[in-house]
Coordinates of C-alpha atoms and ligand atoms in Angstrom, one line a residue:
M1 CA 0.2 0.2 0.0
C2 CA 2.8 2.4 0.9
K3 CA 4.7 1.8 -2.1
C4 CA 1.5 1.9 -4.4
S5 CA 0.5 5.7 -2.8
F6 CA 4.0 6.6 -3.9
V7 CA 4.2 5.3 -7.5
R8 CA 0.9 7.5 -7.2
V9 CA 2.6 10.8 -6.5
A10 CA 5.5 9.7 -8.3
S11 CA 3.4 9.8 -11.3
L12 CA 1.4 12.4 -10.3
A13 CA 4.4 14.7 -9.6
L14 CA 5.4 14.2 -13.1
L15 CA 2.7 14.7 -14.8
L16 CA 2.4 18.2 -13.4
M17 CA 5.8 18.6 -14.6
V18 CA 5.2 17.6 -18.4
A19 CA 1.9 19.9 -17.8
A20 CA 4.2 22.9 -16.7
V21 CA 6.7 22.3 -19.5
A22 CA 3.9 22.2 -22.0
A23 CA 2.4 25.1 -20.6
Q24 CA 6.0 27.1 -20.6
E25 CA 6.8 26.4 -24.2
Y26 CA 3.1 28.2 -25.3
D27 CA 4.1 30.9 -23.2
V28 CA 7.3 31.4 -24.7
E29 CA 6.1 31.6 -28.3
E30 CA 6.4 35.1 -29.7
P31 CA 4.2 36.6 -32.1
S32 CA 6.4 36.5 -35.3
N33 CA 8.5 39.8 -36.2
G34 CA 9.1 41.7 -39.0
D35 CA 12.2 40.3 -40.3
V36 CA 10.4 37.5 -41.8
V37 CA 11.2 38.8 -45.6
F38 CA 7.7 38.4 -47.2
N39 CA 4.6 39.6 -45.8
R40 CA 1.4 38.7 -47.6
V41 CA -1.3 40.9 -47.3
R42 CA -4.3 39.2 -48.3
S43 CA -7.9 40.7 -48.8
A44 CA -10.1 38.7 -51.2
D45 CA -7.8 37.6 -54.4
V46 CA -5.5 40.6 -53.7
A47 CA -2.3 40.2 -52.1
L48 CA 1.0 42.1 -51.3
I49 CA 4.6 41.0 -51.8
F50 CA 5.9 43.3 -48.8
D51 CA 9.4 43.4 -47.5
E52 CA 9.5 45.6 -44.1
K53 CA 12.3 44.9 -43.0
E54 CA 14.2 48.7 -43.0
I55 CA 15.9 50.2 -45.6
V56 CA 19.6 51.9 -44.4
V57 CA 20.4 54.4 -47.8
N58 CA 23.6 57.2 -48.3
P59 CA 22.7 60.9 -49.6
G60 CA 22.9 60.4 -53.7
E61 CA 22.3 56.5 -53.4
Q62 CA 19.7 54.7 -55.6
L63 CA 16.3 54.2 -53.2
D64 CA 14.5 51.5 -54.3
L65 CA 11.0 50.6 -52.9
A66 CA 9.3 47.5 -53.9
C67 CA 5.7 46.6 -53.4
G68 CA 4.1 44.1 -55.7
V69 CA 0.8 43.0 -55.8
Q70 CA -0.7 39.4 -56.6
G71 CA -4.1 39.3 -58.2
N72 CA -6.4 42.4 -59.3
Y73 CA -6.0 46.1 -57.9
R74 CA -6.9 49.7 -59.6
Y75 CA -4.0 51.2 -58.1
C76 CA -1.4 51.8 -56.1
I77 CA 0.1 55.2 -54.1
W78 CA 3.0 55.4 -52.0
E79 CA 2.9 57.4 -48.5
T80 CA 5.7 58.9 -46.7
G81 CA 4.3 61.9 -44.1
P82 CA 1.6 63.6 -45.8
T83 CA 3.4 62.9 -49.5
I84 CA 1.4 60.8 -51.7
Y85 CA 2.7 59.2 -54.7
Q86 CA 0.2 57.6 -56.9
V87 CA 3.1 55.0 -59.0
E88 CA 0.6 55.4 -62.3
D89 CA 2.0 59.2 -62.3
V90 CA 5.6 57.8 -61.6
Y91 CA 5.6 55.5 -64.0
E92 CA 4.6 58.4 -66.6
A93 CA 7.6 60.5 -64.9
V94 CA 5.6 62.9 -63.2
Y95 CA 8.2 63.5 -60.4
P96 CA 10.7 64.8 -61.5
G97 CA 13.1 61.9 -59.5
F98 CA 11.2 59.2 -59.3
S99 CA 11.4 56.3 -61.8
K100 CA 10.0 53.2 -62.7
P101 CA 11.2 49.9 -61.5
A102 CA 13.7 48.3 -64.2
V103 CA 11.6 45.3 -63.7
T104 CA 8.1 45.2 -62.5
E105 CA 6.6 41.8 -62.1
G106 CA 6.2 41.1 -58.3
N107 CA 6.7 44.7 -57.6
E108 CA 3.9 46.4 -59.2
C109 CA 4.0 49.1 -57.3
G110 CA 7.4 49.8 -56.8
V111 CA 9.5 52.9 -57.4
V112 CA 12.9 54.0 -57.8
I113 CA 14.2 57.4 -56.1
T114 CA 17.4 57.7 -58.3
S115 CA 19.6 59.9 -55.8
A116 CA 18.5 59.5 -52.3
N117 CA 18.2 63.2 -50.1
I118 CA 17.8 63.8 -46.2
E119 CA 13.8 64.4 -46.9
H120 CA 14.0 60.6 -47.6
H121 CA 14.3 59.5 -44.2
G122 CA 11.1 58.1 -42.6
S123 CA 8.6 55.5 -42.8
W124 CA 7.2 54.8 -46.4
T125 CA 3.8 52.9 -46.9
C126 CA 2.6 51.1 -50.3
K127 CA -1.1 51.1 -50.3
V128 CA -2.7 49.0 -53.0
F129 CA -6.4 49.8 -54.1
A130 CA -8.6 46.8 -55.7
K131 CA -12.2 46.3 -56.0
G132 CA -13.8 46.9 -52.1
S133 CA -10.3 47.1 -50.9
S134 CA -7.1 48.7 -49.8
L135 CA -4.0 46.3 -49.0
V136 CA -0.6 48.8 -46.8
A137 CA 2.2 47.7 -45.8
T138 CA 4.9 49.9 -44.1
K139 CA 8.8 50.0 -44.4
N140 CA 11.2 52.1 -42.7
V141 CA 14.0 53.9 -45.1
I142 CA 17.0 55.2 -43.0
V143 CA 18.9 58.0 -45.3
T144 CA 22.0 58.1 -43.2
I145 CA 24.0 61.1 -41.7
K146 CA 27.7 60.8 -41.7
P147 CA 28.6 60.9 -37.9
T148 CA 30.5 63.8 -36.8
S149 CA 34.5 63.2 -35.7
P150 CA 35.3 60.9 -32.8
L151 CA 36.0 62.9 -29.7
L152 CA 38.1 61.2 -26.6
E153 CA 37.1 63.3 -23.8
V154 CA 40.4 63.4 -22.3
D155 CA 42.7 66.9 -21.3
T156 CA 45.3 66.6 -24.4
S157 CA 46.9 69.7 -23.2
R158 CA 50.0 67.3 -22.5
G159 CA 50.2 65.6 -25.6
V160 CA 49.8 61.9 -23.5
L161 CA 46.6 60.7 -22.1
E162 CA 48.4 60.2 -18.0
V163 CA 47.0 56.9 -16.6
S164 CA 48.1 54.9 -13.5
N165 CA 49.2 51.5 -13.4
E166 CA 47.8 51.0 -10.0
E167 CA 44.2 51.7 -10.7
E168 CA 41.5 52.1 -13.6
S169 CA 40.9 54.6 -15.6
D170 CA 38.0 55.2 -17.1
V171 CA 38.6 57.1 -20.7
K172 CA 35.4 58.4 -23.3
C173 CA 35.3 58.6 -27.0
S174 CA 32.1 60.3 -28.3
V175 CA 30.4 60.7 -31.7
A176 CA 28.0 63.8 -31.2
A177 CA 25.8 62.8 -34.2
A178 CA 25.3 60.1 -36.4
R179 CA 22.6 58.3 -38.7
P180 CA 21.8 55.7 -38.1
A181 CA 23.7 55.1 -34.7
V182 CA 28.2 54.4 -35.5
G183 CA 30.4 51.7 -33.8
I184 CA 32.7 52.1 -31.5
R185 CA 36.2 50.3 -31.3
W186 CA 39.1 50.8 -28.9
F187 CA 42.5 49.6 -29.5
L188 CA 46.1 50.2 -27.6
G189 CA 48.9 50.3 -30.3
D190 CA 47.6 47.2 -32.1
R191 CA 45.1 45.2 -30.0
D192 CA 41.8 45.7 -30.0
I193 CA 40.9 46.2 -26.5
T194 CA 37.4 47.0 -26.9
V195 CA 36.1 44.3 -24.3
F196 CA 36.6 46.7 -21.8
A197 CA 34.4 49.1 -23.2
D198 CA 30.8 50.0 -23.0
S199 CA 29.0 52.1 -25.3
E200 CA 25.7 54.2 -25.0
E201 CA 23.4 55.4 -27.6
T202 CA 20.7 58.0 -27.0
P203 CA 18.8 59.7 -29.6
T204 CA 18.9 63.4 -30.2
D205 CA 15.9 64.4 -32.1
E206 CA 13.1 61.8 -33.8
G207 CA 14.8 61.8 -37.0
G208 CA 17.3 59.0 -35.9
I209 CA 19.9 60.9 -35.3
Y210 CA 22.2 59.2 -32.4
K211 CA 24.6 60.6 -30.0
S212 CA 27.1 57.7 -29.1
V213 CA 29.5 57.2 -26.3
S214 CA 31.9 54.4 -25.5
T215 CA 33.6 54.2 -22.3
L216 CA 36.5 52.4 -21.6
R217 CA 38.0 51.1 -18.3
R218 CA 41.0 49.5 -17.9
T219 CA 44.5 49.3 -16.0
F220 CA 47.4 49.7 -17.8
E221 CA 50.4 48.0 -17.1
P222 CA 54.0 49.5 -17.5
K223 CA 54.8 48.4 -20.5
E224 CA 52.1 49.6 -22.2
N225 CA 53.3 52.9 -21.5
G226 CA 53.8 55.4 -25.2
Q227 CA 51.1 53.0 -26.9
L228 CA 48.8 54.2 -28.8
L229 CA 45.3 54.6 -27.6
A230 CA 42.8 54.7 -30.5
C231 CA 39.1 55.4 -30.5
S232 CA 37.8 53.9 -34.1
I233 CA 34.7 54.7 -35.9
S234 CA 32.5 52.6 -38.3
H235 CA 29.6 53.8 -40.2
Q236 CA 28.4 53.2 -43.5
T237 CA 29.0 56.5 -44.9
L238 CA 32.9 55.6 -44.3
A239 CA 34.6 53.9 -46.0
V240 CA 37.3 53.2 -44.2
T241 CA 37.5 54.1 -40.1
E242 CA 37.8 57.1 -38.4
N243 CA 40.0 57.5 -35.5
A244 CA 40.7 59.6 -32.4
S245 CA 43.9 58.8 -30.5
I246 CA 46.5 60.0 -28.2
P247 CA 49.9 58.3 -27.0
I248 CA 49.4 57.0 -23.2
S249 CA 51.8 57.7 -20.6
V250 CA 51.2 54.7 -17.7
I251 CA 52.7 56.2 -14.5
F252 CA 54.4 54.2 -12.2
K253 CA 56.7 53.7 -9.3
P254 CA 60.1 52.4 -10.0
M255 CA 59.6 48.7 -10.9
E256 CA 61.0 46.4 -8.2
K257 CA 63.5 43.9 -9.4
A258 CA 65.6 41.0 -7.6
L259 CA 68.8 40.8 -6.0
S260 CA 70.8 41.0 -9.3
T261 CA 74.2 39.9 -9.3
Y262 CA 77.0 40.6 -11.3
Y263 CA 79.6 37.4 -11.7
Q264 CA 83.3 36.5 -12.9
I265 CA 84.6 40.4 -12.3
V266 CA 88.5 40.1 -12.8
P267 CA 90.3 41.7 -9.9
G268 CA 92.7 44.7 -11.0
N269 CA 91.1 45.7 -13.7
D270 CA 88.2 48.5 -14.0
Y271 CA 84.7 47.6 -13.6
E272 CA 81.6 48.8 -14.8
V273 CA 78.1 48.1 -13.1
K274 CA 75.3 48.4 -16.2
F275 CA 71.9 48.2 -14.2
N276 CA 68.4 48.5 -16.0
F277 CA 65.2 49.6 -14.5
T278 CA 62.2 51.2 -15.4
A279 CA 60.3 54.4 -13.7
N280 CA 57.8 56.9 -15.5
P281 CA 57.7 59.7 -14.8
V282 CA 61.5 60.8 -14.8
P283 CA 63.6 59.6 -11.7
T284 CA 63.7 62.7 -9.2
R285 CA 66.9 61.0 -7.1
T286 CA 68.9 58.6 -8.4
E287 CA 71.6 57.1 -5.7
W288 CA 74.5 54.2 -5.8
R289 CA 75.1 52.6 -2.5
Y290 CA 77.5 50.8 -1.0
G291 CA 78.3 48.9 2.4
E292 CA 79.3 45.9 4.5
S293 CA 75.3 44.6 4.1
F294 CA 72.2 45.7 2.4
Q295 CA 71.0 47.1 6.2
N296 CA 74.2 49.0 6.6
M297 CA 75.5 51.2 3.7
A298 CA 78.4 54.0 4.6
V299 CA 78.6 55.7 1.5
S300 CA 75.8 56.8 -0.7
I301 CA 76.6 58.8 -4.4
P302 CA 74.3 60.5 -6.6
V303 CA 73.8 60.3 -9.9
P304 CA 75.6 61.5 -12.0
G305 CA 78.6 61.7 -9.4
M306 CA 82.2 60.6 -8.1
D307 CA 83.4 59.2 -5.2
D308 CA 87.0 57.8 -4.2
R309 CA 87.2 55.6 -7.3
Y310 CA 83.6 55.1 -8.1
T311 CA 81.8 57.2 -10.9
T312 CA 78.0 57.1 -11.4
N313 CA 76.4 57.7 -14.5
I314 CA 72.3 57.7 -15.8
E315 CA 71.3 56.9 -19.3
D316 CA 68.0 57.2 -20.7
L317 CA 66.9 54.7 -22.8
G318 CA 63.4 56.7 -23.7
D319 CA 59.8 54.5 -22.9
G320 CA 60.3 54.9 -18.9
L321 CA 63.8 52.3 -19.5
Y322 CA 67.0 53.7 -17.5
T323 CA 70.8 51.9 -17.2
A324 CA 72.6 53.4 -14.1
T325 CA 76.1 52.4 -14.6
L326 CA 78.6 52.6 -11.3
R327 CA 82.5 52.6 -12.5
I328 CA 84.8 50.9 -10.2
T329 CA 88.3 52.2 -11.1
G330 CA 90.7 49.0 -10.3
F331 CA 88.3 46.5 -9.2
T332 CA 89.3 44.9 -5.7
E333 CA 88.9 41.5 -3.4
S334 CA 87.3 43.8 -1.2
D335 CA 85.4 45.9 -3.6
A336 CA 83.3 41.8 -3.9
N337 CA 82.8 41.6 -0.8
Q338 CA 80.8 45.0 -0.2
R339 CA 77.1 45.5 -1.0
Y340 CA 75.9 47.7 -3.5
L341 CA 71.6 49.3 -3.9
L342 CA 70.7 51.7 -6.2
V343 CA 68.2 54.1 -4.7
V344 CA 65.5 55.0 -7.4
E345 CA 63.0 57.8 -6.6
N346 CA 60.5 59.8 -8.7
R347 CA 56.9 61.3 -8.6
L348 CA 55.2 57.8 -7.0
G349 CA 57.8 56.7 -4.7
E350 CA 60.9 54.9 -3.6
T351 CA 62.8 51.2 -5.2
Q352 CA 66.0 49.9 -4.0
Y353 CA 67.8 47.9 -5.9
Q354 CA 69.8 45.0 -4.4
V355 CA 73.5 44.5 -6.5
K356 CA 75.9 42.1 -5.7
L357 CA 80.0 41.9 -7.6
S358 CA 81.0 38.7 -7.4
V359 CA 85.0 37.5 -9.3
D360 CA 83.6 33.6 -8.8
E361 CA 82.1 32.3 -11.8
A362 CA 78.0 32.3 -12.5
P363 CA 76.6 29.5 -10.6
I364 CA 75.4 26.6 -12.8
D365 CA 71.9 27.1 -14.2
T366 CA 70.3 24.7 -11.9
L367 CA 66.9 25.1 -14.1
S368 CA 68.6 23.4 -17.7
G369 CA 71.1 21.4 -15.7
G370 CA 69.8 20.2 -12.5
A371 CA 66.1 20.4 -12.9
V372 CA 66.4 18.9 -16.2
V373 CA 68.1 15.8 -14.7
G374 CA 65.7 15.8 -11.7
I375 CA 62.4 15.6 -14.6
V376 CA 64.0 13.2 -16.5
I377 CA 64.2 11.1 -12.9
V378 CA 60.9 11.3 -11.6
V379 CA 59.3 10.4 -15.2
L380 CA 61.7 7.5 -15.4
I381 CA 60.3 6.4 -11.8
V382 CA 57.1 7.0 -12.9
V383 CA 57.6 4.5 -16.0
L384 CA 59.0 1.9 -14.0
A385 CA 55.9 2.5 -11.1
V386 CA 53.5 1.6 -14.0
I387 CA 55.1 -1.0 -15.7
A388 CA 56.0 -2.3 -11.9
A389 CA 52.6 -2.4 -11.1
G390 CA 51.5 -3.4 -14.6
Y391 CA 53.7 -6.7 -13.9
A392 CA 52.3 -7.3 -10.7
R393 CA 48.4 -7.6 -11.9
Y394 CA 49.6 -9.7 -14.3
R395 CA 51.2 -12.2 -11.9
Q396 CA 48.8 -11.3 -9.1
M397 CA 46.2 -13.4 -11.8
F398 CA 48.2 -16.5 -11.9
C399 CA 48.6 -16.1 -8.2
F400 CA 44.7 -16.6 -7.5
A401 CA 44.0 -18.8 -9.6
S402 CA 46.8 -21.2 -8.1
R403 CA 46.7 -20.6 -4.4
A404 CA 43.0 -21.4 -4.3
E405 CA 43.3 -23.8 -1.5
S406 CA 45.5 -21.4 0.3
K407 CA 42.4 -19.2 1.2
A408 CA 40.4 -20.8 3.9
Y409 CA 44.2 -21.3 5.7
I410 CA 44.4 -17.4 5.6
Q411 CA 40.4 -16.8 6.9
D412 CA 40.6 -18.9 9.4
P413 CA 39.4 -16.2 12.1
E414 CA 42.2 -17.5 15.2
R415 CA 45.0 -17.8 12.9
N416 CA 43.6 -14.1 11.6
E417 CA 43.4 -12.4 15.0
T418 CA 47.6 -13.9 16.2
D419 CA 48.9 -12.3 12.6
N420 CA 47.2 -9.1 13.4
G421 CA 48.2 -9.2 17.1
T422 CA 51.9 -10.2 16.0
A423 CA 51.8 -6.9 13.4
N424 CA 50.1 -4.4 15.5
D425 CA 52.5 -5.4 18.5
A426 CA 55.4 -4.7 15.9
V427 CA 54.1 -1.9 14.7
K428 CA 53.4 -0.2 18.1
N429 CA 57.1 -1.3 19.1
S430 CA 58.7 0.2 16.7
T431 CA 56.6 3.8 17.1
D432 CA 57.5 4.1 20.8
H433 CA 60.9 3.8 19.7
V434 CA 60.8 6.5 17.9
N435 CA 58.5 8.1 20.2
G436 CA 61.0 7.4 23.2
K437 CA 63.9 9.0 21.0
T438 CA 61.9 12.1 20.3
D439 CA 61.0 12.6 24.6
T440 CA 64.8 12.3 24.9
T441 CA 65.9 14.9 22.5
V442 CA 63.5 17.3 23.4
A443 CA 63.8 17.0 27.2
N444 CA 67.5 16.6 27.8
G445 CA 69.2 17.5 24.7
N446 CA 71.9 14.7 25.5
G447 CA 72.8 12.1 22.8
N448 CA 74.1 9.7 25.2
L449 CA 70.8 9.3 27.8
E450 CA 69.0 9.5 24.5
Q451 CA 70.8 6.3 23.4
T452 CA 70.7 4.6 27.2
Q453 CA 66.9 5.6 27.0
V454 CA 65.6 4.0 24.2
E455 CA 67.8 0.7 24.7
E456 CA 66.1 0.6 27.9
I457 CA 62.7 1.2 25.9
N458 CA 64.1 -1.7 23.7
T459 CA 64.4 -4.2 26.6
E460 CA 61.3 -3.1 28.1
K461 CA 59.2 -3.8 25.1
K462 CA 61.5 -7.1 24.7
N463 CA 60.3 -8.3 27.9
T464 CA 56.7 -7.2 27.3
D465 CA 56.8 -9.5 24.2
V466 CA 58.1 -12.6 25.4
Ligands
NAG1 C1 69.5 47.4 -20.9 O1 68.7 47.7 -21.9 C2 69.1 47.8 -23.2 C3 68.1 48.3 -24.0 O2 67.2 47.5 -23.8 C4 69.8 46.4 -23.3 O3 70.3 46.3 -24.7 C5 70.4 45.8 -22.1 O4 71.5 44.7 -22.5 C6 70.0 45.8 -21.2 N1 71.1 45.4 -19.9 C7 70.8 44.2 -19.3 C8 72.1 44.1 -18.0 O5 69.7 44.0 -19.2

């Protein structure tokens, strides 16, 4: 009974689910949209052949207004705003600039405007009169308006756009008016970075003219310093995209670097440390320091400058890259025992670069040498393990088959218990040894005592075992 009611509840639930899904499908059904290519309006024995899709045409281009009729009709007209064009008049060349299409089959009420202009922009209705009825269909004609020039809404007075590498920058690009709205893309150098932008289009009037604003939100990287940021617009009226651009200046405090060691310096010769670093804007203070440790710098030499056997200098390589040099006349062993620090400060902060000078050979690159050997060994071990496992499995199949009778022996409960007991004791013993050892080490820190204690435990355990 219980089972039965469960089945009933389950099937009821299933039925409800099916009903819900069916209902949903019904709801989702939308009225068919205007993109359907040919819309046939039918009345008695007359039908219209009409495409409601809007037409985008540039001024000066030909505008084809197509409208076909199936069946008997009396006459047709085109209406736009308050103006009416009788198709028969058009075919008799009454309206200048309007003409008969080359093919009128399936386009019996079609007209051609030789050169579209702003006045043709708007909705056009084809109206067909038949016996006792009329048929109408409307389409939208967009006569384009060339976009105004794109404008980067930034301070261009410095010729560059200053952006930080630590916070997001907002850059706006706008096009005051265009019909239809323009497409806006962003580029940094050759790279398309439009994914970081949001575009907004606002109608400026009732005539289909839009203002477009695209806002780029992005954090720039120091390595992008000096690249060109461009806002690029595309439009039906433009053969090629139109751009507005500005170079960016990414400002950042001198970039941190790990300790640098210069090797194989020959004592007795002059030696020049050449150290590269990046910073933007230009460093306001640069110093080379040295001393017996990085914490204890005895001497500081400004850059450029000179002190004793040391000469300092800096070279600007452009785009925020600098080379600071420290020239040591007559390098000695004691110079190798010193520690060196290059201190660079700019508007955004100070960074200290640690430098060591060594007479030794550069150490063997552990990654290309040691690491590769290590990786090869690991791979070999893994391969061997896999082969061994495969082999073991292969052998085991034979073992199980041939030792079928020994199973009973293993499963003997008494024997099993004693086996386990012995094993557990053995494990306990070994751990006890370790524990004893650790205890004494921690408590006494005495090697000798540790030995005796362990031995004591050993004998103790042996006794209990016996
Ligand atoms: C410093 O930068 C220059 C220019 O990029 C390069 O030629 C030189 O090799 C660099 N020096 C060091 C030590 O990396």
